[in-house]
PDB file of C-alpha atoms in Angstrom:
ATOM      1  CA  UNK A 234       9.849 -47.338  -9.614  1.00 46.00           C
ATOM      2  CA  UNK A 235       9.347 -43.448  -9.936  1.00 48.00           C
ATOM      3  CA  UNK A 236       6.658 -42.072  -8.957  1.00 53.00           C
ATOM      4  CA  UNK A 237       5.800 -40.362 -11.695  1.00 51.00           C
ATOM      5  CA  UNK A 238       3.037 -38.490 -10.041  1.00 54.00           C
ATOM      6  CA  UNK A 239       5.450 -37.132  -7.687  1.00 51.00           C
ATOM      7  CA  UNK A 240       5.355 -33.245  -7.585  1.00 52.00           C
ATOM      8  CA  UNK A 241       8.917 -31.424  -6.664  1.00 54.00           C
ATOM      9  CA  UNK A 242       7.870 -28.605  -4.862  1.00 49.00           C
ATOM     10  CA  UNK A 243      10.618 -25.137  -5.531  1.00 57.00           C
ATOM     11  CA  UNK A 244      12.594 -24.369  -2.739  1.00 63.00           C
ATOM     12  CA  UNK A 245      12.278 -21.377  -1.243  1.00 73.00           C
ATOM     13  CA  UNK A 246      14.377 -18.808  -0.688  1.00 77.00           C
ATOM     14  CA  UNK A 247      14.845 -14.987   0.271  1.00 81.00           C
ATOM     15  CA  UNK A 248      15.106 -12.276  -2.426  1.00 87.00           C
ATOM     16  CA  UNK A 249      16.482  -8.972  -1.974  1.00 89.00           C
ATOM     17  CA  UNK A 250      13.090  -6.473  -2.891  1.00 92.00           C
ATOM     18  CA  UNK A 251      13.269  -3.037  -1.620  1.00 93.00           C
ATOM     19  CA  UNK A 252      16.460  -1.818  -0.572  1.00 94.00           C
ATOM     20  CA  UNK A 253      17.095   0.548   2.568  1.00 95.00           C
ATOM     21  CA  UNK A 254      16.860   3.257   0.253  1.00 96.00           C
ATOM     22  CA  UNK A 255      13.540   2.574  -0.516  1.00 96.00           C
ATOM     23  CA  UNK A 256      12.538   1.582   2.257  1.00 97.00           C
ATOM     24  CA  UNK A 257      13.909   5.039   4.262  1.00 97.00           C
ATOM     25  CA  UNK A 258      12.080   6.947   1.745  1.00 97.00           C
ATOM     26  CA  UNK A 259       8.709   5.079   2.310  1.00 97.00           C
ATOM     27  CA  UNK A 260       8.261   4.873   6.211  1.00 97.00           C
ATOM     28  CA  UNK A 261      10.235   8.434   6.536  1.00 98.00           C
ATOM     29  CA  UNK A 262       7.751   9.780   3.881  1.00 97.00           C
ATOM     30  CA  UNK A 263       4.889   8.334   6.320  1.00 97.00           C
ATOM     31  CA  UNK A 264       6.023   9.868   9.282  1.00 98.00           C
ATOM     32  CA  UNK A 265       5.750  13.065   7.207  1.00 98.00           C
ATOM     33  CA  UNK A 266       3.113  13.301   5.446  1.00 97.00           C
ATOM     34  CA  UNK A 267       1.065  12.820   8.823  1.00 97.00           C
ATOM     35  CA  UNK A 268       3.184  14.929  10.642  1.00 97.00           C
ATOM     36  CA  UNK A 269       2.114  17.656   7.896  1.00 96.00           C
ATOM     37  CA  UNK A 270      -1.850  16.834   8.300  1.00 95.00           C
ATOM     38  CA  UNK A 271      -1.549  16.840  12.028  1.00 97.00           C
ATOM     39  CA  UNK A 272       0.507  20.408  11.998  1.00 95.00           C
ATOM     40  CA  UNK A 273      -2.008  22.020   9.476  1.00 93.00           C
ATOM     41  CA  UNK A 274      -5.125  21.170  11.586  1.00 92.00           C
ATOM     42  CA  UNK A 275      -3.360  22.028  14.939  1.00 92.00           C
ATOM     43  CA  UNK A 276      -2.075  25.275  13.007  1.00 87.00           C
ATOM     44  CA  UNK A 277      -0.882  28.191  15.205  1.00 87.00           C
ATOM     45  CA  UNK A 278       2.489  27.782  16.227  1.00 89.00           C
ATOM     46  CA  UNK A 279       2.810  24.658  14.811  1.00 91.00           C
ATOM     47  CA  UNK A 280       2.895  26.192  11.659  1.00 91.00           C
ATOM     48  CA  UNK A 281       6.267  26.125  12.026  1.00 92.00           C
ATOM     49  CA  UNK A 282       7.134  22.432  11.883  1.00 95.00           C
ATOM     50  CA  UNK A 283       4.200  22.518   8.847  1.00 95.00           C
ATOM     51  CA  UNK A 284       6.556  23.799   6.538  1.00 94.00           C
ATOM     52  CA  UNK A 285       9.703  22.524   7.729  1.00 96.00           C
ATOM     53  CA  UNK A 286       7.845  19.099   7.290  1.00 97.00           C
ATOM     54  CA  UNK A 287       7.215  19.661   4.166  1.00 96.00           C
ATOM     55  CA  UNK A 288      10.754  20.865   2.580  1.00 97.00           C
ATOM     56  CA  UNK A 289      11.672  17.411   4.038  1.00 98.00           C
ATOM     57  CA  UNK A 290       8.996  15.769   2.209  1.00 98.00           C
ATOM     58  CA  UNK A 291      10.443  17.610  -1.220  1.00 98.00           C
ATOM     59  CA  UNK A 292      14.042  16.544  -0.268  1.00 98.00           C
ATOM     60  CA  UNK A 293      12.775  12.945  -0.248  1.00 98.00           C
ATOM     61  CA  UNK A 294      10.729  13.092  -3.599  1.00 98.00           C
ATOM     62  CA  UNK A 295      13.827  14.250  -5.099  1.00 98.00           C
ATOM     63  CA  UNK A 296      15.573  11.533  -3.605  1.00 98.00           C
ATOM     64  CA  UNK A 297      13.263   8.958  -4.675  1.00 98.00           C
ATOM     65  CA  UNK A 298      13.466  10.285  -8.093  1.00 97.00           C
ATOM     66  CA  UNK A 299      17.005  10.111  -8.154  1.00 97.00           C
ATOM     67  CA  UNK A 300      16.795   6.510  -6.852  1.00 97.00           C
ATOM     68  CA  UNK A 301      14.471   5.712  -9.310  1.00 96.00           C
ATOM     69  CA  UNK A 302      17.249   5.686 -11.786  1.00 96.00           C
ATOM     70  CA  UNK A 303      20.066   4.983  -9.629  1.00 95.00           C
ATOM     71  CA  UNK A 304      18.783   2.478  -7.012  1.00 94.00           C
ATOM     72  CA  UNK A 305      18.712  -1.520  -7.098  1.00 93.00           C
ATOM     73  CA  UNK A 306      16.508  -3.606  -8.883  1.00 92.00           C
ATOM     74  CA  UNK A 307      13.232  -2.750  -7.791  1.00 92.00           C
ATOM     75  CA  UNK A 308      13.499   0.469  -7.049  1.00 94.00           C
ATOM     76  CA  UNK A 309      14.064   1.747 -10.445  1.00 94.00           C
ATOM     77  CA  UNK A 310      11.192   3.051 -12.352  1.00 94.00           C
ATOM     78  CA  UNK A 311      11.949   0.905 -15.460  1.00 92.00           C
ATOM     79  CA  UNK A 312      11.699  -2.183 -12.936  1.00 90.00           C
ATOM     80  CA  UNK A 313       7.704  -1.624 -12.612  1.00 90.00           C
ATOM     81  CA  UNK A 314       6.683   1.523 -14.640  1.00 90.00           C
ATOM     82  CA  UNK A 315       4.410  -0.675 -17.692  1.00 88.00           C
ATOM     83  CA  UNK A 316       2.254   0.039 -20.552  1.00 89.00           C
ATOM     84  CA  UNK A 317      -1.488   0.155 -20.560  1.00 90.00           C
ATOM     85  CA  UNK A 318      -1.528  -3.628 -21.996  1.00 90.00           C
ATOM     86  CA  UNK A 319       0.270  -4.713 -18.940  1.00 88.00           C
ATOM     87  CA  UNK A 320      -1.817  -2.699 -16.437  1.00 88.00           C
ATOM     88  CA  UNK A 321      -4.844  -4.187 -18.218  1.00 89.00           C
ATOM     89  CA  UNK A 322      -4.081  -7.886 -17.756  1.00 87.00           C
ATOM     90  CA  UNK A 323      -3.224  -7.717 -14.490  1.00 86.00           C
ATOM     91  CA  UNK A 324      -6.131  -6.393 -13.627  1.00 86.00           C
ATOM     92  CA  UNK A 325      -8.254  -9.241 -15.445  1.00 84.00           C
ATOM     93  CA  UNK A 326      -6.511 -11.380 -13.664  1.00 82.00           C
ATOM     94  CA  UNK A 327      -6.215  -9.523  -9.953  1.00 81.00           C
ATOM     95  CA  UNK A 328      -9.209 -11.835  -8.663  1.00 80.00           C
ATOM     96  CA  UNK A 329      -8.176 -15.062 -10.053  1.00 78.00           C
ATOM     97  CA  UNK A 330      -6.563 -16.973  -6.800  1.00 72.00           C
ATOM     98  CA  UNK A 331      -5.480 -20.076  -9.536  1.00 65.00           C
ATOM     99  CA  UNK A 332      -3.863 -17.744 -12.043  1.00 61.00           C
ATOM    100  CA  UNK A 333      -2.795 -14.417 -10.276  1.00 64.00           C
ATOM    101  CA  UNK A 334       0.546 -13.720 -10.389  1.00 62.00           C
ATOM    102  CA  UNK A 335       2.896 -12.084  -7.101  1.00 69.00           C
ATOM    103  CA  UNK A 336       5.007  -9.687  -8.298  1.00 78.00           C
ATOM    104  CA  UNK A 337       8.842  -9.372  -6.522  1.00 82.00           C
ATOM    105  CA  UNK A 338       8.394  -5.609  -7.067  1.00 86.00           C
ATOM    106  CA  UNK A 339       5.648  -3.660  -7.283  1.00 90.00           C
ATOM    107  CA  UNK A 340       2.844  -5.021  -9.241  1.00 89.00           C
ATOM    108  CA  UNK A 341       1.736  -3.048 -12.485  1.00 90.00           C
ATOM    109  CA  UNK A 342      -1.443  -1.721 -10.663  1.00 90.00           C
ATOM    110  CA  UNK A 343       0.629  -0.597  -7.584  1.00 90.00           C
ATOM    111  CA  UNK A 344       3.049   1.129  -9.864  1.00 92.00           C
ATOM    112  CA  UNK A 345       0.042   3.545 -11.178  1.00 93.00           C
ATOM    113  CA  UNK A 346      -0.264   4.318  -7.330  1.00 93.00           C
ATOM    114  CA  UNK A 347       2.998   5.024  -6.846  1.00 94.00           C
ATOM    115  CA  UNK A 348       3.462   7.499  -9.597  1.00 95.00           C
ATOM    116  CA  UNK A 349       0.870   9.155  -8.684  1.00 96.00           C
ATOM    117  CA  UNK A 350       1.666   9.387  -4.689  1.00 96.00           C
ATOM    118  CA  UNK A 351       4.835  10.749  -6.361  1.00 97.00           C
ATOM    119  CA  UNK A 352       2.979  13.276  -8.175  1.00 97.00           C
ATOM    120  CA  UNK A 353       0.586  14.529  -6.036  1.00 98.00           C
ATOM    121  CA  UNK A 354       2.633  14.725  -3.139  1.00 98.00           C
ATOM    122  CA  UNK A 355       5.402  16.917  -5.516  1.00 98.00           C
ATOM    123  CA  UNK A 356       2.834  18.921  -6.171  1.00 97.00           C
ATOM    124  CA  UNK A 357       1.996  19.540  -2.836  1.00 97.00           C
ATOM    125  CA  UNK A 358       5.326  20.113  -1.469  1.00 97.00           C
ATOM    126  CA  UNK A 359       6.245  22.286  -4.640  1.00 97.00           C
ATOM    127  CA  UNK A 360       2.939  24.154  -4.375  1.00 96.00           C
ATOM    128  CA  UNK A 361       3.694  25.036  -0.686  1.00 95.00           C
ATOM    129  CA  UNK A 362       6.404  27.078  -1.298  1.00 95.00           C
ATOM    130  CA  UNK A 363       4.746  29.862  -2.957  1.00 95.00           C
ATOM    131  CA  UNK A 364       1.163  29.916  -0.990  1.00 93.00           C
ATOM    132  CA  UNK A 365       0.014  32.319   2.226  1.00 87.00           C
ATOM    133  CA  UNK A 366      -2.266  31.965   4.592  1.00 80.00           C
ATOM    134  CA  UNK A 367      -2.721  36.031   5.115  1.00 76.00           C
ATOM    135  CA  UNK A 368      -1.866  35.849   8.138  1.00 75.00           C
ATOM    136  CA  UNK A 369       1.767  35.275   8.812  1.00 71.00           C
ATOM    137  CA  UNK A 370       2.935  32.921   6.277  1.00 79.00           C
ATOM    138  CA  UNK A 371       4.121  33.182   2.672  1.00 85.00           C
ATOM    139  CA  UNK A 372       6.119  30.460   1.194  1.00 89.00           C
ATOM    140  CA  UNK A 373       9.881  31.129  -0.197  1.00 91.00           C
ATOM    141  CA  UNK A 374       8.566  31.181  -3.336  1.00 93.00           C
ATOM    142  CA  UNK A 375       5.883  33.494  -3.020  1.00 91.00           C
ATOM    143  CA  UNK A 376       7.199  36.889  -4.014  1.00 89.00           C
ATOM    144  CA  UNK A 377       7.757  35.886  -7.340  1.00 90.00           C
ATOM    145  CA  UNK A 378       4.052  35.076  -8.259  1.00 92.00           C
ATOM    146  CA  UNK A 379       2.444  37.468  -6.477  1.00 87.00           C
ATOM    147  CA  UNK A 380      -0.430  37.193  -4.227  1.00 90.00           C
ATOM    148  CA  UNK A 381      -3.086  36.574  -7.072  1.00 93.00           C
ATOM    149  CA  UNK A 382      -1.426  33.526  -7.874  1.00 94.00           C
ATOM    150  CA  UNK A 383      -0.457  32.424  -4.701  1.00 94.00           C
ATOM    151  CA  UNK A 384      -4.404  32.163  -3.878  1.00 93.00           C
ATOM    152  CA  UNK A 385      -4.655  30.291  -6.406  1.00 95.00           C
ATOM    153  CA  UNK A 386      -1.957  28.037  -5.442  1.00 95.00           C
ATOM    154  CA  UNK A 387      -3.050  28.045  -2.082  1.00 94.00           C
ATOM    155  CA  UNK A 388      -6.349  26.868  -2.833  1.00 95.00           C
ATOM    156  CA  UNK A 389      -5.277  24.040  -5.171  1.00 96.00           C
ATOM    157  CA  UNK A 390      -3.008  23.102  -2.147  1.00 96.00           C
ATOM    158  CA  UNK A 391      -6.144  22.673  -0.054  1.00 94.00           C
ATOM    159  CA  UNK A 392      -8.150  21.143  -2.155  1.00 96.00           C
ATOM    160  CA  UNK A 393      -5.303  18.342  -2.969  1.00 97.00           C
ATOM    161  CA  UNK A 394      -5.387  17.299   0.379  1.00 96.00           C
ATOM    162  CA  UNK A 395      -8.333  15.244  -0.540  1.00 96.00           C
ATOM    163  CA  UNK A 396      -6.461  13.600  -2.796  1.00 97.00           C
ATOM    164  CA  UNK A 397      -3.680  12.789  -1.294  1.00 97.00           C
ATOM    165  CA  UNK A 398      -6.344  11.103   1.407  1.00 96.00           C
ATOM    166  CA  UNK A 399      -8.047   9.460  -1.325  1.00 96.00           C
ATOM    167  CA  UNK A 400      -4.346   7.859  -2.797  1.00 96.00           C
ATOM    168  CA  UNK A 401      -3.510   6.605   1.273  1.00 96.00           C
ATOM    169  CA  UNK A 402      -7.097   5.068   1.460  1.00 96.00           C
ATOM    170  CA  UNK A 403      -6.581   3.222  -1.900  1.00 94.00           C
ATOM    171  CA  UNK A 404      -3.289   1.829  -0.586  1.00 94.00           C
ATOM    172  CA  UNK A 405      -4.331   0.747   2.440  1.00 94.00           C
ATOM    173  CA  UNK A 406      -7.122  -0.848   0.554  1.00 94.00           C
ATOM    174  CA  UNK A 407      -4.359  -2.867  -1.713  1.00 92.00           C
ATOM    175  CA  UNK A 408      -2.621  -3.737   1.045  1.00 93.00           C
ATOM    176  CA  UNK A 409      -5.519  -5.473   2.645  1.00 94.00           C
ATOM    177  CA  UNK A 410      -6.550  -7.023  -0.427  1.00 91.00           C
ATOM    178  CA  UNK A 411      -3.312  -8.584  -1.237  1.00 88.00           C
ATOM    179  CA  UNK A 412      -3.205  -9.789   2.771  1.00 91.00           C
ATOM    180  CA  UNK A 413      -6.329 -11.239   2.982  1.00 91.00           C
ATOM    181  CA  UNK A 414      -7.737 -12.287  -0.549  1.00 88.00           C
ATOM    182  CA  UNK A 415      -4.526 -13.563  -2.178  1.00 82.00           C
ATOM    183  CA  UNK A 416      -2.549 -14.235   1.374  1.00 87.00           C
ATOM    184  CA  UNK A 417       0.521 -11.513   0.408  1.00 87.00           C
ATOM    185  CA  UNK A 418       2.067  -9.915   2.945  1.00 89.00           C
ATOM    186  CA  UNK A 419       3.210  -6.936   1.556  1.00 90.00           C
ATOM    187  CA  UNK A 420       4.486  -4.856   4.625  1.00 93.00           C
ATOM    188  CA  UNK A 421       7.099  -7.685   5.608  1.00 93.00           C
ATOM    189  CA  UNK A 422       9.362  -6.996   2.526  1.00 92.00           C
ATOM    190  CA  UNK A 423       9.142  -3.295   3.212  1.00 95.00           C
ATOM    191  CA  UNK A 424      10.219  -3.899   6.577  1.00 94.00           C
ATOM    192  CA  UNK A 425      13.299  -6.549   6.371  1.00 94.00           C
ATOM    193  CA  UNK A 426      14.441  -5.545   2.495  1.00 92.00           C
ATOM    194  CA  UNK A 427      13.505  -9.098   1.170  1.00 91.00           C
ATOM    195  CA  UNK A 428      10.628 -11.592   0.346  1.00 87.00           C
ATOM    196  CA  UNK A 429      10.167 -15.303   0.206  1.00 81.00           C
ATOM    197  CA  UNK A 430       9.629 -16.925  -2.888  1.00 77.00           C
ATOM    198  CA  UNK A 431       9.336 -20.623  -4.479  1.00 67.00           C
ATOM    199  CA  UNK A 432      11.125 -20.649  -7.786  1.00 58.00           C
ATOM    200  CA  UNK A 433      13.631 -19.270 -10.050  1.00 53.00           C
ATOM    201  CA  UNK A 434      14.108 -15.592 -10.111  1.00 60.00           C
ATOM    202  CA  UNK A 435      15.715 -13.127 -12.443  1.00 63.00           C
ATOM    203  CA  UNK A 436      18.631 -11.262 -11.162  1.00 75.00           C
ATOM    204  CA  UNK A 437      17.653  -8.902  -8.104  1.00 84.00           C
ATOM    205  CA  UNK A 438      19.926  -6.517  -5.852  1.00 88.00           C
ATOM    206  CA  UNK A 439      19.809  -4.087  -3.631  1.00 92.00           C
ATOM    207  CA  UNK A 440      20.977  -0.418  -4.153  1.00 92.00           C
ATOM    208  CA  UNK A 441      24.110   0.826  -2.312  1.00 95.00           C
ATOM    209  CA  UNK A 442      23.267   2.444   1.110  1.00 96.00           C
ATOM    210  CA  UNK A 443      26.401   5.289   0.430  1.00 97.00           C
ATOM    211  CA  UNK A 444      25.406   6.302  -2.580  1.00 97.00           C
ATOM    212  CA  UNK A 445      21.334   6.440  -1.282  1.00 97.00           C
ATOM    213  CA  UNK A 446      23.214   8.790   1.462  1.00 97.00           C
ATOM    214  CA  UNK A 447      24.940  10.127  -0.658  1.00 98.00           C
ATOM    215  CA  UNK A 448      21.945  11.295  -3.165  1.00 98.00           C
ATOM    216  CA  UNK A 449      19.609  11.942  -0.114  1.00 98.00           C
ATOM    217  CA  UNK A 450      22.466  14.646   0.983  1.00 98.00           C
ATOM    218  CA  UNK A 451      22.735  16.491  -2.300  1.00 98.00           C
ATOM    219  CA  UNK A 452      18.252  16.543  -2.193  1.00 98.00           C
ATOM    220  CA  UNK A 453      18.721  18.295   1.251  1.00 97.00           C
ATOM    221  CA  UNK A 454      20.974  20.980  -0.271  1.00 97.00           C
ATOM    222  CA  UNK A 455      19.616  21.465  -3.114  1.00 97.00           C
ATOM    223  CA  UNK A 456      16.187  22.325  -1.014  1.00 97.00           C
ATOM    224  CA  UNK A 457      18.377  24.336   1.384  1.00 96.00           C
ATOM    225  CA  UNK A 458      19.852  26.178  -1.401  1.00 95.00           C
ATOM    226  CA  UNK A 459      16.343  26.997  -2.952  1.00 93.00           C
ATOM    227  CA  UNK A 460      14.600  27.966  -0.144  1.00 93.00           C
ATOM    228  CA  UNK A 461      17.225  30.030   1.442  1.00 90.00           C
ATOM    229  CA  UNK A 462      18.651  31.357  -1.921  1.00 84.00           C
ATOM    230  CA  UNK A 463      14.790  32.956  -2.372  1.00 74.00           C
ATOM    231  CA  UNK A 464      14.711  34.501   0.684  1.00 72.00           C
ATOM    232  CA  UNK A 465      17.941  36.772  -0.274  1.00 68.00           C
TER     233      UNK A 465
END
Protein backbone atom coordinates (compact mmCIF):
# COMPACT_ATOMS: atom_id res chain seq x y z
CA UNK A 1 0.00 0.00 0.00
CA UNK A 2 1.39 3.36 -0.96
CA UNK A 3 2.09 5.81 1.83
CA UNK A 4 0.33 8.98 0.69
CA UNK A 5 2.11 11.00 3.35
CA UNK A 6 5.53 10.06 2.09
CA UNK A 7 7.35 12.89 0.33
CA UNK A 8 10.24 12.29 -2.00
CA UNK A 9 13.24 14.43 -1.12
CA UNK A 10 14.74 15.94 -4.29
CA UNK A 11 18.24 14.69 -4.99
CA UNK A 12 21.02 17.19 -4.55
CA UNK A 13 23.53 17.85 -7.30
CA UNK A 14 26.33 20.26 -8.07
CA UNK A 15 25.38 23.05 -10.45
CA UNK A 16 28.04 25.21 -12.17
CA UNK A 17 27.65 28.76 -10.87
CA UNK A 18 30.83 30.86 -10.79
CA UNK A 19 33.20 30.10 -13.63
CA UNK A 20 36.96 30.55 -13.35
CA UNK A 21 36.70 33.95 -15.00
CA UNK A 22 34.46 35.26 -12.20
CA UNK A 23 36.41 33.58 -9.41
CA UNK A 24 39.74 34.94 -10.64
CA UNK A 25 38.26 38.42 -10.89
CA UNK A 26 36.77 38.26 -7.41
CA UNK A 27 39.83 37.07 -5.51
CA UNK A 28 42.33 39.13 -7.54
CA UNK A 29 40.20 42.21 -6.88
CA UNK A 30 40.17 41.45 -3.14
CA UNK A 31 43.98 41.27 -3.05
CA UNK A 32 44.44 44.40 -5.16
CA UNK A 33 41.99 46.51 -3.15
CA UNK A 34 43.79 45.49 0.05
CA UNK A 35 47.11 46.33 -1.61
CA UNK A 36 45.81 49.75 -2.66
CA UNK A 37 44.60 50.63 0.82
CA UNK A 38 47.77 49.42 2.54
CA UNK A 39 50.18 51.17 0.17
CA UNK A 40 48.36 54.51 0.28
CA UNK A 41 48.48 54.41 4.08
CA UNK A 42 52.21 53.66 4.03
CA UNK A 43 52.93 56.36 1.45
CA UNK A 44 56.45 57.19 0.28
CA UNK A 45 57.97 54.59 -2.03
CA UNK A 46 54.95 52.35 -1.50
CA UNK A 47 52.96 54.71 -3.71
CA UNK A 48 54.63 53.12 -6.72
CA UNK A 49 52.87 49.87 -5.83
CA UNK A 50 49.66 51.80 -5.20
CA UNK A 51 49.78 53.10 -8.76
CA UNK A 52 50.49 49.67 -10.22
CA UNK A 53 47.67 48.22 -8.14
CA UNK A 54 45.33 50.89 -9.54
CA UNK A 55 46.28 49.98 -13.11
CA UNK A 56 45.67 46.30 -12.32
CA UNK A 57 42.27 47.08 -10.79
CA UNK A 58 41.30 49.08 -13.88
CA UNK A 59 42.35 46.12 -16.03
CA UNK A 60 40.19 43.78 -13.96
CA UNK A 61 37.18 46.08 -14.14
CA UNK A 62 37.36 46.40 -17.92
CA UNK A 63 37.70 42.63 -18.13
CA UNK A 64 34.70 42.08 -15.81
CA UNK A 65 32.52 44.33 -17.94
CA UNK A 66 33.47 42.29 -21.01
CA UNK A 67 32.97 39.05 -19.09
CA UNK A 68 29.56 40.29 -18.02
CA UNK A 69 28.59 40.05 -21.68
CA UNK A 70 30.57 37.00 -22.85
CA UNK A 71 31.00 34.92 -19.67
CA UNK A 72 29.14 31.94 -18.26
CA UNK A 73 25.45 31.90 -17.36
CA UNK A 74 25.69 33.57 -13.96
CA UNK A 75 28.58 35.86 -14.90
CA UNK A 76 26.41 37.76 -17.38
CA UNK A 77 24.73 40.97 -16.27
CA UNK A 78 21.50 39.86 -17.93
CA UNK A 79 21.33 36.90 -15.53
CA UNK A 80 21.28 38.90 -12.30
CA UNK A 81 20.41 42.57 -12.87
CA UNK A 82 16.72 42.97 -12.11
CA UNK A 83 14.24 45.82 -11.96
CA UNK A 84 12.90 47.59 -8.83
CA UNK A 85 9.96 45.18 -8.56
CA UNK A 86 12.20 42.13 -8.21
CA UNK A 87 14.41 43.91 -5.68
CA UNK A 88 11.47 44.99 -3.52
CA UNK A 89 9.89 41.53 -3.71
CA UNK A 90 13.15 39.89 -2.64
CA UNK A 91 13.64 42.32 0.23
CA UNK A 92 10.15 41.57 1.56
CA UNK A 93 11.05 37.90 1.91
CA UNK A 94 14.63 38.31 3.11
CA UNK A 95 13.81 37.51 6.74
CA UNK A 96 11.33 34.72 6.05
CA UNK A 97 13.20 31.44 6.51
CA UNK A 98 10.32 29.43 5.08
CA UNK A 99 9.68 31.45 1.95
CA UNK A 100 13.23 32.63 1.28
CA UNK A 101 14.45 31.27 -2.05
CA UNK A 102 18.16 30.70 -2.49
CA UNK A 103 19.55 32.15 -5.70
CA UNK A 104 22.01 30.23 -7.83
CA UNK A 105 23.85 33.40 -8.80
CA UNK A 106 23.48 36.89 -7.39
CA UNK A 107 20.12 37.61 -5.79
CA UNK A 108 18.42 40.92 -6.78
CA UNK A 109 19.82 42.80 -3.77
CA UNK A 110 23.27 41.27 -4.19
CA UNK A 111 23.19 42.36 -7.82
CA UNK A 112 22.78 45.97 -6.72
CA UNK A 113 25.83 45.56 -4.49
CA UNK A 114 27.86 44.13 -7.37
CA UNK A 115 26.93 46.96 -9.73
CA UNK A 116 27.60 49.57 -7.04
CA UNK A 117 31.02 48.08 -6.29
CA UNK A 118 31.97 47.96 -9.97
CA UNK A 119 30.95 51.59 -10.52
CA UNK A 120 32.63 52.89 -7.37
CA UNK A 121 35.88 51.05 -8.09
CA UNK A 122 35.76 52.12 -11.74
CA UNK A 123 35.54 55.73 -10.62
CA UNK A 124 38.39 55.21 -8.15
CA UNK A 125 40.70 53.62 -10.69
CA UNK A 126 39.81 56.09 -13.44
CA UNK A 127 40.10 59.21 -11.27
CA UNK A 128 43.52 57.99 -10.16
CA UNK A 129 44.73 58.52 -13.71
CA UNK A 130 44.17 62.28 -13.35
CA UNK A 131 45.21 63.05 -9.76
CA UNK A 132 48.38 64.57 -8.33
CA UNK A 133 49.75 64.71 -4.78
CA UNK A 134 51.59 68.05 -5.09
CA UNK A 135 54.83 66.24 -4.25
CA UNK A 136 56.08 63.57 -6.57
CA UNK A 137 53.16 61.93 -8.35
CA UNK A 138 51.06 62.97 -11.31
CA UNK A 139 48.63 60.60 -12.96
CA UNK A 140 49.36 59.78 -16.61
CA UNK A 141 46.31 61.80 -17.73
CA UNK A 142 46.95 64.78 -15.45
CA UNK A 143 48.14 66.99 -18.31
CA UNK A 144 44.75 66.71 -20.02
CA UNK A 145 42.79 68.29 -17.15
CA UNK A 146 45.17 70.66 -15.32
CA UNK A 147 45.69 71.23 -11.62
CA UNK A 148 42.29 72.65 -10.66
CA UNK A 149 40.32 69.70 -12.03
CA UNK A 150 42.99 67.30 -10.80
CA UNK A 151 42.71 68.65 -7.25
CA UNK A 152 38.93 68.20 -7.31
CA UNK A 153 39.33 64.64 -8.55
CA UNK A 154 41.90 64.02 -5.84
CA UNK A 155 39.40 65.10 -3.18
CA UNK A 156 36.76 62.80 -4.66
CA UNK A 157 39.33 60.01 -4.95
CA UNK A 158 40.06 60.28 -1.23
CA UNK A 159 36.38 60.60 -0.28
CA UNK A 160 35.49 57.58 -2.41
CA UNK A 161 37.75 55.43 -0.22
CA UNK A 162 35.09 55.66 2.49
CA UNK A 163 32.39 54.60 0.05
CA UNK A 164 34.47 51.55 -0.90
CA UNK A 165 34.97 50.65 2.76
CA UNK A 166 31.22 51.00 3.34
CA UNK A 167 30.40 48.67 0.45
CA UNK A 168 32.97 46.13 1.66
CA UNK A 169 31.42 46.18 5.14
CA UNK A 170 27.95 45.65 3.63
CA UNK A 171 29.36 42.78 1.56
CA UNK A 172 30.73 41.03 4.65
CA UNK A 173 27.47 41.69 6.51
CA UNK A 174 25.47 40.08 3.69
CA UNK A 175 27.71 37.01 3.71
CA UNK A 176 27.34 36.70 7.50
CA UNK A 177 23.56 37.18 7.27
CA UNK A 178 23.15 34.38 4.75
CA UNK A 179 25.55 32.14 6.66
CA UNK A 180 24.02 32.47 10.12
CA UNK A 181 20.38 33.31 9.34
CA UNK A 182 19.67 31.25 6.24
CA UNK A 183 22.44 28.64 6.75
CA UNK A 184 23.66 29.39 3.23
CA UNK A 185 27.38 29.40 2.48
CA UNK A 186 28.07 32.00 -0.20
CA UNK A 187 31.85 31.65 0.03
CA UNK A 188 32.19 28.00 -1.01
CA UNK A 189 30.73 28.47 -4.53
CA UNK A 190 33.14 31.37 -5.08
CA UNK A 191 35.98 28.97 -4.26
CA UNK A 192 34.78 25.81 -6.01
CA UNK A 193 32.68 27.26 -8.83
CA UNK A 194 29.70 25.00 -8.08
CA UNK A 195 26.72 25.10 -5.76
CA UNK A 196 24.92 22.06 -4.35
CA UNK A 197 21.18 22.42 -4.84
CA UNK A 198 18.14 20.16 -4.61
CA UNK A 199 15.53 19.83 -7.31
CA UNK A 200 15.42 20.81 -10.96
CA UNK A 201 17.16 23.97 -12.11
CA UNK A 202 17.52 25.68 -15.46
CA UNK A 203 20.51 25.41 -17.75
CA UNK A 204 23.70 26.71 -16.21
CA UNK A 205 27.19 26.66 -17.67
CA UNK A 206 30.64 28.03 -17.03
CA UNK A 207 32.28 30.37 -19.50
CA UNK A 208 35.33 29.51 -21.58
CA UNK A 209 38.60 29.89 -19.67
CA UNK A 210 40.46 30.54 -22.93
CA UNK A 211 38.07 33.37 -23.79
CA UNK A 212 38.50 34.77 -20.28
CA UNK A 213 42.28 34.85 -20.73
CA UNK A 214 41.94 36.55 -24.12
CA UNK A 215 39.63 39.23 -22.71
CA UNK A 216 41.88 39.74 -19.69
CA UNK A 217 44.87 40.15 -22.00
CA UNK A 218 42.99 42.65 -24.17
CA UNK A 219 41.96 44.61 -21.07
CA UNK A 220 45.54 44.73 -19.83
CA UNK A 221 46.76 45.83 -23.23
CA UNK A 222 44.16 48.61 -23.33
CA UNK A 223 45.26 49.96 -19.93
CA UNK A 224 48.93 49.67 -20.89
CA UNK A 225 48.31 51.59 -24.13
CA UNK A 226 46.27 54.26 -22.34
CA UNK A 227 48.89 54.85 -19.66
CA UNK A 228 51.92 54.82 -21.94
CA UNK A 229 50.36 56.69 -24.87
CA UNK A 230 49.43 59.52 -22.49
CA UNK A 231 53.07 59.84 -21.47
CA UNK A 232 54.20 60.59 -25.03
